[in-house]
């Protein structure tokens, strides 16, 4: 048995065994396999290789699998290990499904909205991250029970495949310029920006362009770790330094030796740890908790926050000296809504990426969809854009993504669009009016009296409408 996210799935599938394609009912889908009840006395023989046609919300996939075991009324099919297509398709399905049912697919507990990790069991939830999926497919449950969960999963960090950093607007060009300039130096960099604007991507881009690129890039999310544990996580501890410290443990700073330490959400760093971090930045040396020996490391710090650090300084919750130490090299990421044409560039980039990954032939967006994308405020920035487009790609069976396929809140569309386009009531009413008038005209052969009674208006109104829509009065 392995550790696998599993969602309740009830759907028709077809299984190709020796006796050809047979209809079946699929249940309990996971990244590794599916439970299938064969219908009408059909049988698959043990150890058969099978092909499975499976419909994940209109997205049909043919998957190779192997009969794993037989149960009373069903068989368990395990998917072919190395099939990237499976990982993509089912990963995307899980992603959408987990958000819909709002339950953790590992521990079944309630999830908070869009949480990157389950609050209860701590497992990461981004099933479109291929590296996470690959890691999950490697893990055996016995190892998890024995506490041998891979570090990447424990932390919820799974190295993304190299993501392209997309941007053409002047602000983003400035960002890229700074990344190139700052990368080779060893000074700390402070990355600022709202949620989902690409702070972590920026930190990785700096690391990858530095001489440290072959050394570790270690992430620590200061908001996700309880205050009492943060110092130990960062600086490590000596054996016996507190109850439960039964061995020496290296902190993240030491683990990042030679590389980069990314301090995410630095605004949440507790005061005591701020003091220790500042001392560390002075000469790159520190003491483990409970230790007296000074440990020297070669680590570059990149920090990020979506908080206004200057305000935190004013309020007294962030040390001024640390703020000045960090802000020498700063990169500020603009919100997506301020990136002009980049919104559409990114939307098209992700549409192409996800269509390719899903094996779907989607040709583009309709004009309505483009207008909506361009005018929506994107409070969740690039991450929200990715989620909206991924969902549209998974769910649509059309060649063009329409505004109705985009799961966004119309209340957050900027004012400029409310005078025209997708949400314009007048335009929609006129369209409907034209359709009805033309239909009545066709049915009645242009008989004004009949049209008036059909449309429920007076004869003079019918004349006006016919004129408005260029319909001839038949002689
Ligand atoms: N310009 C971009 N081009 C391509 N992908 C991007 C871009 N900006 C962000 N992304 C993608 O958007 C997602 C969110 O980015 P990232 O995690 O870096 O944001 P963040 O600012 O750290 O967000 P948060 O504050 O919520 O932690 C990631 O999948 C990232 O790869
Ligand atoms: Mg982040």
GROMACS .gro file of C-alpha atoms and ligand atoms in nm:
model
  507
    1UNK     CA    1   0.000   0.000   0.000
    2UNK     CA    2   0.117   0.347  -0.067
    3UNK     CA    3   0.044   0.696   0.039
    4UNK     CA    4  -0.191   0.836  -0.213
    5UNK     CA    5  -0.446   1.112  -0.231
    6UNK     CA    6  -0.778   0.948  -0.299
    7UNK     CA    7  -1.108   1.100  -0.395
    8UNK     CA    8  -1.447   0.945  -0.410
    9UNK     CA    9  -1.509   0.898  -0.778
   10UNK     CA   10  -1.823   0.747  -0.923
   11UNK     CA   11  -1.820   0.723  -1.297
   12UNK     CA   12  -1.852   0.504  -1.599
   13UNK     CA   13  -1.535   0.354  -1.733
   14UNK     CA   14  -1.453   0.102  -1.999
   15UNK     CA   15  -1.196  -0.163  -1.948
   16UNK     CA   16  -1.019  -0.347  -2.226
   17UNK     CA   17  -0.933  -0.697  -2.110
   18UNK     CA   18  -0.868  -1.003  -2.324
   19UNK     CA   19  -1.233  -1.011  -2.418
   20UNK     CA   20  -1.233  -0.659  -2.563
   21UNK     CA   21  -1.380  -0.337  -2.425
   22UNK     CA   22  -1.634  -0.387  -2.150
   23UNK     CA   23  -1.841  -0.133  -1.964
   24UNK     CA   24  -1.773  -0.093  -1.596
   25UNK     CA   25  -1.827   0.133  -1.301
   26UNK     CA   26  -1.530   0.309  -1.147
   27UNK     CA   27  -1.498   0.402  -0.782
   28UNK     CA   28  -1.232   0.540  -0.550
   29UNK     CA   29  -0.981   0.700  -0.776
   30UNK     CA   30  -0.627   0.771  -0.666
   31UNK     CA   31  -0.304   0.863  -0.836
   32UNK     CA   32  -0.216   0.494  -0.838
   33UNK     CA   33  -0.528   0.323  -0.942
   34UNK     CA   34  -0.899   0.277  -0.943
   35UNK     CA   35  -1.150   0.026  -0.818
   36UNK     CA   36  -1.371  -0.103  -1.098
   37UNK     CA   37  -1.692  -0.310  -1.090
   38UNK     CA   38  -1.737  -0.499  -1.412
   39UNK     CA   39  -2.090  -0.508  -1.538
   40UNK     CA   40  -2.273  -0.815  -1.676
   41UNK     CA   41  -2.058  -1.097  -1.554
   42UNK     CA   42  -1.751  -0.988  -1.750
   43UNK     CA   43  -1.421  -1.093  -1.607
   44UNK     CA   44  -1.064  -0.983  -1.616
   45UNK     CA   45  -0.805  -1.246  -1.538
   46UNK     CA   46  -0.553  -1.188  -1.264
   47UNK     CA   47  -0.238  -1.011  -1.377
   48UNK     CA   48  -0.401  -0.902  -1.700
   49UNK     CA   49  -0.272  -0.586  -1.854
   50UNK     CA   50  -0.569  -0.369  -1.919
   51UNK     CA   51  -0.652  -0.045  -2.088
   52UNK     CA   52  -0.892   0.182  -1.911
   53UNK     CA   53  -1.111   0.445  -2.073
   54UNK     CA   54  -1.204   0.687  -1.805
   55UNK     CA   55  -1.407   1.002  -1.818
   56UNK     CA   56  -1.296   1.272  -1.579
   57UNK     CA   57  -1.554   1.544  -1.624
   58UNK     CA   58  -1.572   1.536  -2.002
   59UNK     CA   59  -1.201   1.482  -2.025
   60UNK     CA   60  -1.163   1.134  -2.165
   61UNK     CA   61  -0.842   0.950  -2.105
   62UNK     CA   62  -0.716   0.609  -2.204
   63UNK     CA   63  -0.486   0.477  -1.938
   64UNK     CA   64  -0.276   0.165  -1.925
   65UNK     CA   65  -0.300  -0.034  -1.610
   66UNK     CA   66  -0.251  -0.369  -1.451
   67UNK     CA   67  -0.494  -0.582  -1.263
   68UNK     CA   68  -0.377  -0.565  -0.907
   69UNK     CA   69  -0.621  -0.769  -0.707
   70UNK     CA   70  -0.970  -0.907  -0.727
   71UNK     CA   71  -1.234  -0.840  -0.469
   72UNK     CA   72  -1.587  -0.980  -0.442
   73UNK     CA   73  -1.755  -0.762  -0.694
   74UNK     CA   74  -1.470  -0.559  -0.829
   75UNK     CA   75  -1.111  -0.546  -0.941
   76UNK     CA   76  -0.843  -0.298  -0.855
   77UNK     CA   77  -0.647  -0.162  -1.147
   78UNK     CA   78  -0.313  -0.003  -1.084
   79UNK     CA   79  -0.196   0.250  -1.338
   80UNK     CA   80   0.118   0.215  -1.536
   81UNK     CA   81   0.393   0.363  -1.317
   82UNK     CA   82   0.569   0.595  -1.553
   83UNK     CA   83   0.283   0.736  -1.743
   84UNK     CA   84   0.313   1.109  -1.719
   85UNK     CA   85  -0.024   1.148  -1.881
   86UNK     CA   86  -0.190   0.976  -1.586
   87UNK     CA   87  -0.020   1.201  -1.341
   88UNK     CA   88  -0.133   1.507  -1.536
   89UNK     CA   89  -0.489   1.401  -1.593
   90UNK     CA   90  -0.563   1.261  -1.254
   91UNK     CA   91  -0.359   1.525  -1.080
   92UNK     CA   92  -0.569   1.794  -1.244
   93UNK     CA   93  -0.887   1.609  -1.164
   94UNK     CA   94  -0.784   1.577  -0.801
   95UNK     CA   95  -0.702   1.944  -0.786
   96UNK     CA   96  -1.043   2.051  -0.906
   97UNK     CA   97  -1.218   1.786  -0.702
   98UNK     CA   98  -1.040   1.866  -0.377
   99UNK     CA   99  -1.148   2.228  -0.412
  100UNK     CA  100  -1.505   2.123  -0.482
  101UNK     CA  101  -1.545   1.881  -0.197
  102UNK     CA  102  -1.319   2.077   0.038
  103UNK     CA  103  -1.192   1.766   0.210
  104UNK     CA  104  -0.834   1.654   0.237
  105UNK     CA  105  -0.783   1.350   0.011
  106UNK     CA  106  -0.544   1.198   0.267
  107UNK     CA  107  -0.708   1.254   0.605
  108UNK     CA  108  -1.061   1.351   0.493
  109UNK     CA  109  -1.068   1.651   0.722
  110UNK     CA  110  -1.222   1.983   0.625
  111UNK     CA  111  -1.001   2.217   0.423
  112UNK     CA  112  -0.986   2.592   0.435
  113UNK     CA  113  -1.023   2.767   0.100
  114UNK     CA  114  -0.735   2.725  -0.140
  115UNK     CA  115  -0.497   2.608   0.130
  116UNK     CA  116  -0.168   2.492  -0.024
  117UNK     CA  117  -0.141   2.235   0.256
  118UNK     CA  118  -0.396   2.051   0.468
  119UNK     CA  119  -0.419   2.224   0.806
  120UNK     CA  120  -0.482   1.893   0.981
  121UNK     CA  121  -0.235   1.647   0.834
  122UNK     CA  122   0.001   1.895   0.670
  123UNK     CA  123   0.008   1.718   0.334
  124UNK     CA  124   0.061   1.938   0.028
  125UNK     CA  125  -0.238   1.975  -0.201
  126UNK     CA  126  -0.113   2.101  -0.534
  127UNK     CA  127  -0.170   1.795  -0.748
  128UNK     CA  128  -0.071   1.970  -1.065
  129UNK     CA  129   0.283   1.984  -0.942
  130UNK     CA  130   0.438   1.693  -1.126
  131UNK     CA  131   0.724   1.667  -0.885
  132UNK     CA  132   0.489   1.632  -0.595
  133UNK     CA  133   0.303   1.361  -0.782
  134UNK     CA  134   0.625   1.183  -0.869
  135UNK     CA  135   0.734   1.199  -0.507
  136UNK     CA  136   0.397   1.072  -0.387
  137UNK     CA  137   0.411   0.782  -0.629
  138UNK     CA  138   0.745   0.681  -0.484
  139UNK     CA  139   0.642   0.684  -0.122
  140UNK     CA  140   0.537   0.368   0.055
  141UNK     CA  141   0.288   0.388   0.336
  142UNK     CA  142   0.510   0.174   0.556
  143UNK     CA  143   0.775   0.445   0.529
  144UNK     CA  144   0.527   0.709   0.627
  145UNK     CA  145   0.428   0.513   0.935
  146UNK     CA  146   0.795   0.469   1.018
  147UNK     CA  147   0.831   0.847   0.997
  148UNK     CA  148   1.038   0.836   0.681
  149UNK     CA  149   0.835   1.088   0.488
  150UNK     CA  150   1.050   1.260   0.229
  151UNK     CA  151   1.158   1.606   0.332
  152UNK     CA  152   0.992   1.766   0.028
  153UNK     CA  153   0.654   1.633   0.127
  154UNK     CA  154   0.688   1.718   0.493
  155UNK     CA  155   0.763   2.073   0.407
  156UNK     CA  156   0.509   2.091   0.131
  157UNK     CA  157   0.787   2.212  -0.092
  158UNK     CA  158   0.811   2.025  -0.411
  159UNK     CA  159   1.045   2.164  -0.657
  160UNK     CA  160   0.849   2.285  -0.952
  161UNK     CA  161   0.965   2.193  -1.294
  162UNK     CA  162   1.148   2.490  -1.432
  163UNK     CA  163   0.869   2.739  -1.480
  164UNK     CA  164   0.900   3.005  -1.739
  165UNK     CA  165   0.885   3.350  -1.590
  166UNK     CA  166   0.649   3.528  -1.822
  167UNK     CA  167   0.640   3.905  -1.850
  168UNK     CA  168   0.660   4.168  -2.121
  169UNK     CA  169   0.537   4.488  -1.954
  170UNK     CA  170   0.783   4.755  -1.846
  171UNK     CA  171   0.742   4.680  -1.473
  172UNK     CA  172   0.821   4.313  -1.526
  173UNK     CA  173   1.117   4.397  -1.748
  174UNK     CA  174   1.248   4.604  -1.461
  175UNK     CA  175   1.195   4.304  -1.230
  176UNK     CA  176   1.391   4.075  -1.467
  177UNK     CA  177   1.663   4.335  -1.489
  178UNK     CA  178   1.698   4.345  -1.112
  179UNK     CA  179   1.698   3.964  -1.089
  180UNK     CA  180   1.989   3.952  -1.333
  181UNK     CA  181   2.177   4.227  -1.150
  182UNK     CA  182   2.118   4.100  -0.798
  183UNK     CA  183   2.171   3.729  -0.868
  184UNK     CA  184   2.553   3.717  -0.871
  185UNK     CA  185   2.600   3.908  -0.545
  186UNK     CA  186   2.574   3.755  -0.199
  187UNK     CA  187   2.365   4.034  -0.044
  188UNK     CA  188   2.021   3.959   0.091
  189UNK     CA  189   1.730   4.038  -0.140
  190UNK     CA  190   1.386   4.143  -0.024
  191UNK     CA  191   1.098   4.047  -0.254
  192UNK     CA  192   0.772   4.232  -0.203
  193UNK     CA  193   0.435   4.176  -0.363
  194UNK     CA  194   0.077   4.068  -0.303
  195UNK     CA  195  -0.018   3.707  -0.276
  196UNK     CA  196   0.037   3.504  -0.593
  197UNK     CA  197   0.244   3.768  -0.773
  198UNK     CA  198   0.548   3.541  -0.809
  199UNK     CA  199   0.765   3.611  -0.504
  200UNK     CA  200   0.882   3.254  -0.472
  201UNK     CA  201   0.937   3.230  -0.846
  202UNK     CA  202   1.153   3.542  -0.820
  203UNK     CA  203   1.354   3.395  -0.533
  204UNK     CA  204   1.415   3.078  -0.735
  205UNK     CA  205   1.507   3.281  -1.042
  206UNK     CA  206   1.769   3.467  -0.836
  207UNK     CA  207   1.909   3.139  -0.705
  208UNK     CA  208   1.917   2.977  -1.048
  209UNK     CA  209   2.108   3.269  -1.196
  210UNK     CA  210   2.361   3.278  -0.915
  211UNK     CA  211   2.685   3.086  -0.868
  212UNK     CA  212   2.498   2.894  -0.602
  213UNK     CA  213   2.262   2.733  -0.850
  214UNK     CA  214   2.394   2.380  -0.799
  215UNK     CA  215   2.363   2.409  -0.424
  216UNK     CA  216   2.040   2.383  -0.222
  217UNK     CA  217   1.752   2.627  -0.241
  218UNK     CA  218   1.580   2.589   0.094
  219UNK     CA  219   1.243   2.739   0.174
  220UNK     CA  220   1.113   2.823   0.517
  221UNK     CA  221   0.769   2.970   0.553
  222UNK     CA  222   0.775   3.179   0.869
  223UNK     CA  223   0.395   3.198   0.881
  224UNK     CA  224   0.343   2.823   0.862
  225UNK     CA  225   0.565   2.720   1.151
  226UNK     CA  226   0.456   2.780   1.512
  227UNK     CA  227   0.651   3.062   1.672
  228UNK     CA  228   0.806   2.838   1.936
  229UNK     CA  229   0.949   2.605   1.672
  230UNK     CA  230   1.073   2.860   1.424
  231UNK     CA  231   1.404   2.931   1.593
  232UNK     CA  232   1.481   2.557   1.612
  233UNK     CA  233   1.381   2.511   1.248
  234UNK     CA  234   1.608   2.793   1.137
  235UNK     CA  235   1.911   2.750   1.358
  236UNK     CA  236   1.887   2.387   1.468
  237UNK     CA  237   1.954   2.258   1.817
  238UNK     CA  238   2.200   2.054   2.022
  239UNK     CA  239   2.118   1.727   2.191
  240UNK     CA  240   1.953   1.783   2.528
  241UNK     CA  241   1.886   2.153   2.470
  242UNK     CA  242   1.518   2.101   2.550
  243UNK     CA  243   1.282   1.814   2.633
  244UNK     CA  244   1.258   1.593   2.329
  245UNK     CA  245   1.586   1.709   2.177
  246UNK     CA  246   1.735   1.360   2.179
  247UNK     CA  247   1.992   1.434   1.909
  248UNK     CA  248   2.159   1.728   1.742
  249UNK     CA  249   1.951   1.865   1.455
  250UNK     CA  250   2.068   2.097   1.182
  251UNK     CA  251   1.850   2.396   1.105
  252UNK     CA  252   1.750   2.524   0.763
  253UNK     CA  253   2.037   2.770   0.760
  254UNK     CA  254   2.287   2.486   0.780
  255UNK     CA  255   2.093   2.278   0.528
  256UNK     CA  256   2.123   2.564   0.282
  257UNK     CA  257   2.506   2.559   0.302
  258UNK     CA  258   2.653   2.698  -0.018
  259UNK     CA  259   2.307   2.784  -0.150
  260UNK     CA  260   2.014   3.013  -0.086
  261UNK     CA  261   1.773   3.027   0.206
  262UNK     CA  262   1.432   3.165   0.111
  263UNK     CA  263   1.259   3.317   0.413
  264UNK     CA  264   0.900   3.338   0.302
  265UNK     CA  265   0.652   3.560   0.489
  266UNK     CA  266   0.934   3.727   0.679
  267UNK     CA  267   0.683   3.976   0.824
  268UNK     CA  268   0.564   3.696   1.052
  269UNK     CA  269   0.907   3.632   1.206
  270UNK     CA  270   0.882   3.664   1.588
  271UNK     CA  271   1.086   3.943   1.749
  272UNK     CA  272   1.331   3.710   1.928
  273UNK     CA  273   1.412   3.530   1.605
  274UNK     CA  274   1.449   3.863   1.424
  275UNK     CA  275   1.726   3.957   1.665
  276UNK     CA  276   1.906   3.628   1.606
  277UNK     CA  277   1.865   3.657   1.228
  278UNK     CA  278   2.010   4.006   1.234
  279UNK     CA  279   2.315   3.884   1.424
  280UNK     CA  280   2.347   3.604   1.172
  281UNK     CA  281   2.337   3.846   0.879
  282UNK     CA  282   2.623   4.047   1.031
  283UNK     CA  283   2.884   3.773   0.998
  284UNK     CA  284   2.701   3.460   0.878
  285UNK     CA  285   2.761   3.277   1.200
  286UNK     CA  286   2.524   3.160   1.471
  287UNK     CA  287   2.484   2.916   1.757
  288UNK     CA  288   2.245   2.624   1.754
  289UNK     CA  289   1.989   2.629   2.034
  290UNK     CA  290   2.153   2.497   2.349
  291UNK     CA  291   2.496   2.523   2.190
  292UNK     CA  292   2.798   2.740   2.254
  293UNK     CA  293   2.994   2.659   1.941
  294UNK     CA  294   2.967   2.925   1.671
  295UNK     CA  295   2.871   2.775   1.335
  296UNK     CA  296   2.981   2.957   1.023
  297UNK     CA  297   2.796   2.904   0.698
  298UNK     CA  298   2.795   3.037   0.345
  299UNK     CA  299   2.429   3.110   0.277
  300UNK     CA  300   2.253   3.379   0.081
  301UNK     CA  301   1.923   3.506   0.218
  302UNK     CA  302   1.626   3.596   0.001
  303UNK     CA  303   1.324   3.711   0.201
  304UNK     CA  304   0.969   3.779   0.089
  305UNK     CA  305   0.651   3.921   0.229
  306UNK     CA  306   0.313   4.049   0.119
  307UNK     CA  307   0.298   4.275   0.424
  308UNK     CA  308   0.409   4.637   0.428
  309UNK     CA  309   0.727   4.597   0.631
  310UNK     CA  310   0.762   4.973   0.685
  311UNK     CA  311   0.422   4.971   0.860
  312UNK     CA  312   0.523   4.675   1.072
  313UNK     CA  313   0.831   4.873   1.172
  314UNK     CA  314   0.613   5.169   1.270
  315UNK     CA  315   0.386   4.943   1.471
  316UNK     CA  316   0.691   4.798   1.645
  317UNK     CA  317   0.643   4.440   1.531
  318UNK     CA  318   0.940   4.435   1.294
  319UNK     CA  319   1.289   4.547   1.388
  320UNK     CA  320   1.395   4.862   1.206
  321UNK     CA  321   1.761   4.757   1.188
  322UNK     CA  322   1.668   4.424   1.031
  323UNK     CA  323   1.438   4.600   0.786
  324UNK     CA  324   1.720   4.829   0.671
  325UNK     CA  325   1.960   4.536   0.651
  326UNK     CA  326   1.719   4.345   0.426
  327UNK     CA  327   1.586   4.619   0.205
  328UNK     CA  328   1.911   4.720   0.035
  329UNK     CA  329   1.827   4.509  -0.268
  330UNK     CA  330   1.451   4.509  -0.311
  331UNK     CA  331   1.232   4.372  -0.586
  332UNK     CA  332   0.869   4.475  -0.593
  333UNK     CA  333   0.626   4.267  -0.795
  334UNK     CA  334   0.328   4.457  -0.934
  335UNK     CA  335  -0.023   4.312  -0.892
  336UNK     CA  336  -0.140   4.131  -1.204
  337UNK     CA  337  -0.412   4.388  -1.278
  338UNK     CA  338  -0.143   4.652  -1.324
  339UNK     CA  339   0.056   4.454  -1.579
  340UNK     CA  340  -0.137   4.568  -1.887
  341UNK     CA  341  -0.120   4.324  -2.178
  342UNK     CA  342   0.076   4.077  -1.968
  343UNK     CA  343  -0.256   3.951  -1.828
  344UNK     CA  344  -0.352   3.823  -2.171
  345UNK     CA  345   0.000   3.704  -2.249
  346UNK     CA  346  -0.003   3.497  -1.930
  347UNK     CA  347  -0.358   3.373  -1.989
  348UNK     CA  348  -0.265   3.247  -2.336
  349UNK     CA  349   0.060   3.099  -2.209
  350UNK     CA  350  -0.122   2.897  -1.942
  351UNK     CA  351  -0.406   2.801  -2.176
  352UNK     CA  352  -0.155   2.650  -2.415
  353UNK     CA  353   0.039   2.482  -2.136
  354UNK     CA  354  -0.264   2.322  -1.974
  355UNK     CA  355  -0.427   2.221  -2.305
  356UNK     CA  356  -0.104   2.047  -2.401
  357UNK     CA  357  -0.081   1.877  -2.063
  358UNK     CA  358  -0.444   1.767  -2.083
  359UNK     CA  359  -0.412   1.650  -2.441
  360UNK     CA  360  -0.693   1.885  -2.546
  361UNK     CA  361  -0.711   2.088  -2.859
  362UNK     CA  362  -0.827   2.425  -2.736
  363UNK     CA  363  -0.766   2.698  -2.988
  364UNK     CA  364  -0.798   3.006  -2.771
  365UNK     CA  365  -1.036   3.239  -2.590
  366UNK     CA  366  -1.350   3.404  -2.725
  367UNK     CA  367  -1.351   3.786  -2.734
  368UNK     CA  368  -1.584   3.794  -2.435
  369UNK     CA  369  -1.347   3.577  -2.234
  370UNK     CA  370  -1.049   3.794  -2.327
  371UNK     CA  371  -1.236   4.106  -2.225
  372UNK     CA  372  -1.331   3.952  -1.894
  373UNK     CA  373  -0.976   3.835  -1.826
  374UNK     CA  374  -0.836   4.178  -1.910
  375UNK     CA  375  -1.081   4.359  -1.685
  376UNK     CA  376  -1.104   4.128  -1.388
  377UNK     CA  377  -0.914   4.250  -1.083
  378UNK     CA  378  -0.731   3.923  -1.009
  379UNK     CA  379  -0.703   3.963  -0.631
  380UNK     CA  380  -0.516   3.630  -0.619
  381UNK     CA  381  -0.288   3.744  -0.902
  382UNK     CA  382  -0.101   3.491  -1.118
  383UNK     CA  383  -0.190   3.199  -0.893
  384UNK     CA  384  -0.559   3.278  -0.933
  385UNK     CA  385  -0.520   3.315  -1.309
  386UNK     CA  386  -0.353   2.974  -1.322
  387UNK     CA  387  -0.632   2.813  -1.122
  388UNK     CA  388  -0.909   2.972  -1.329
  389UNK     CA  389  -0.754   2.868  -1.658
  390UNK     CA  390  -0.662   2.521  -1.541
  391UNK     CA  391  -1.021   2.463  -1.429
  392UNK     CA  392  -1.162   2.598  -1.756
  393UNK     CA  393  -0.933   2.365  -1.954
  394UNK     CA  394  -1.026   2.063  -1.744
  395UNK     CA  395  -1.399   2.125  -1.760
  396UNK     CA  396  -1.458   2.254  -2.111
  397UNK     CA  397  -1.535   2.045  -2.412
  398UNK     CA  398  -1.530   2.340  -2.650
  399UNK     CA  399  -1.261   2.461  -2.886
  400UNK     CA  400  -1.263   2.814  -2.744
  401UNK     CA  401  -1.280   2.909  -2.378
  402UNK     CA  402  -1.576   3.139  -2.325
  403UNK     CA  403  -1.640   3.388  -2.044
  404UNK     CA  404  -1.889   3.141  -1.894
  405UNK     CA  405  -1.608   2.885  -1.856
  406UNK     CA  406  -1.408   3.122  -1.636
  407UNK     CA  407  -1.485   3.072  -1.270
  408UNK     CA  408  -1.445   3.431  -1.153
  409UNK     CA  409  -1.648   3.665  -0.943
  410UNK     CA  410  -1.824   3.920  -1.168
  411UNK     CA  411  -1.840   4.160  -0.874
  412UNK     CA  412  -1.463   4.195  -0.896
  413UNK     CA  413  -1.462   4.310  -1.255
  414UNK     CA  414  -1.328   4.664  -1.289
  415UNK     CA  415  -1.566   4.947  -1.362
  416UNK     CA  416  -1.442   5.007  -1.713
  417UNK     CA  417  -1.602   4.685  -1.827
  418UNK     CA  418  -1.937   4.755  -1.668
  419UNK     CA  419  -2.017   5.015  -1.934
  420UNK     CA  420  -1.960   4.772  -2.220
  421UNK     CA  421  -1.908   4.410  -2.308
  422UNK     CA  422  -1.981   4.094  -2.117
  423UNK     CA  423  -2.186   4.243  -1.835
  424UNK     CA  424  -2.365   4.511  -2.028
  425UNK     CA  425  -2.734   4.460  -1.970
  426UNK     CA  426  -2.843   4.692  -2.251
  427UNK     CA  427  -2.638   4.503  -2.507
  428UNK     CA  428  -2.774   4.169  -2.391
  429UNK     CA  429  -3.135   4.292  -2.394
  430UNK     CA  430  -3.092   4.431  -2.745
  431UNK     CA  431  -2.949   4.104  -2.864
  432UNK     CA  432  -3.242   3.914  -2.722
  433UNK     CA  433  -3.489   4.169  -2.860
  434UNK     CA  434  -3.343   4.138  -3.208
  435UNK     CA  435  -3.359   3.759  -3.195
  436UNK     CA  436  -3.723   3.756  -3.085
  437UNK     CA  437  -3.833   4.018  -3.336
  438UNK     CA  438  -3.657   3.836  -3.620
  439UNK     CA  439  -3.809   3.505  -3.513
  440UNK     CA  440  -4.162   3.653  -3.496
  441UNK     CA  441  -4.101   3.812  -3.838
  442UNK     CA  442  -4.002   3.477  -3.989
  443UNK     CA  443  -4.287   3.283  -3.834
  444UNK     CA  444  -4.558   3.534  -3.930
  445UNK     CA  445  -4.408   3.619  -4.269
  446UNK     CA  446  -4.390   3.980  -4.154
  447UNK     CA  447  -4.759   4.014  -4.059
  448UNK     CA  448  -4.758   4.313  -3.823
  449UNK     CA  449  -5.078   4.226  -3.636
  450UNK     CA  450  -4.965   3.869  -3.574
  451UNK     CA  451  -4.620   3.988  -3.471
  452UNK     CA  452  -4.778   4.237  -3.227
  453UNK     CA  453  -4.983   3.971  -3.056
  454UNK     CA  454  -4.696   3.722  -3.058
  455UNK     CA  455  -4.455   3.970  -2.899
  456UNK     CA  456  -4.718   4.123  -2.672
  457UNK     CA  457  -4.663   4.479  -2.794
  458UNK     CA  458  -4.866   4.732  -2.995
  459UNK     CA  459  -4.860   4.756  -3.375
  460UNK     CA  460  -4.673   5.093  -3.374
  461UNK     CA  461  -4.405   4.929  -3.154
  462UNK     CA  462  -4.374   4.647  -3.408
  463UNK     CA  463  -4.319   4.904  -3.685
  464UNK     CA  464  -4.051   5.074  -3.476
  465UNK     CA  465  -3.878   4.745  -3.398
  466UNK     CA  466  -3.884   4.638  -3.763
  467UNK     CA  467  -3.726   4.963  -3.861
  468UNK     CA  468  -3.469   4.936  -3.584
  469UNK     CA  469  -3.360   4.592  -3.701
  470UNK     CA  470  -3.386   4.662  -4.073
  471UNK     CA  471  -3.680   4.432  -4.144
  472UNK     CA  472  -3.885   4.508  -4.455
  473UNK     CA  473  -4.260   4.538  -4.438
  474UNK     CA  474  -4.376   4.276  -4.691
  475UNK     CA  475  -4.596   4.416  -4.969
  476LIG     N1  476   0.527   3.589  -1.433
  476LIG     C1  477   0.495   3.459  -1.415
  476LIG     N2  478   0.507   3.372  -1.517
  476LIG     C2  479   0.473   3.242  -1.501
  476LIG     N3  480   0.428   3.190  -1.388
  476LIG     C3  481   0.415   3.272  -1.282
  476LIG     C4  482   0.448   3.411  -1.291
  476LIG     N4  483   0.427   3.466  -1.171
  476LIG     C5  484   0.382   3.369  -1.091
  476LIG     N5  485   0.374   3.252  -1.156
  476LIG     C6  486   0.326   3.122  -1.102
  476LIG     O1  487   0.218   3.157  -1.015
  476LIG     C7  488   0.218   3.075  -0.900
  476LIG     C8  489   0.230   3.164  -0.777
  476LIG     O2  490   0.360   3.222  -0.774
  476LIG     P1  491   0.446   3.230  -0.638
  476LIG     O3  492   0.422   3.109  -0.554
  476LIG     O4  493   0.586   3.262  -0.675
  476LIG     O5  494   0.374   3.356  -0.573
  476LIG     P2  495   0.395   3.420  -0.430
  476LIG     O6  496   0.405   3.567  -0.451
  476LIG     O7  497   0.506   3.354  -0.359
  476LIG     O8  498   0.255   3.390  -0.363
  476LIG     P3  499   0.219   3.386  -0.204
  476LIG     O9  500   0.233   3.523  -0.150
  476LIG    O10  501   0.075   3.343  -0.205
  476LIG    O11  502   0.310   3.287  -0.142
  476LIG     C9  503   0.333   2.978  -0.916
  476LIG    O12  504   0.284   2.860  -0.973
  476LIG    C10  505   0.426   3.050  -1.013
  476LIG    O13  506   0.503   2.958  -1.088
  477LIG    MG1  507   0.498   3.238  -0.179
   0.00000   0.00000   0.00000
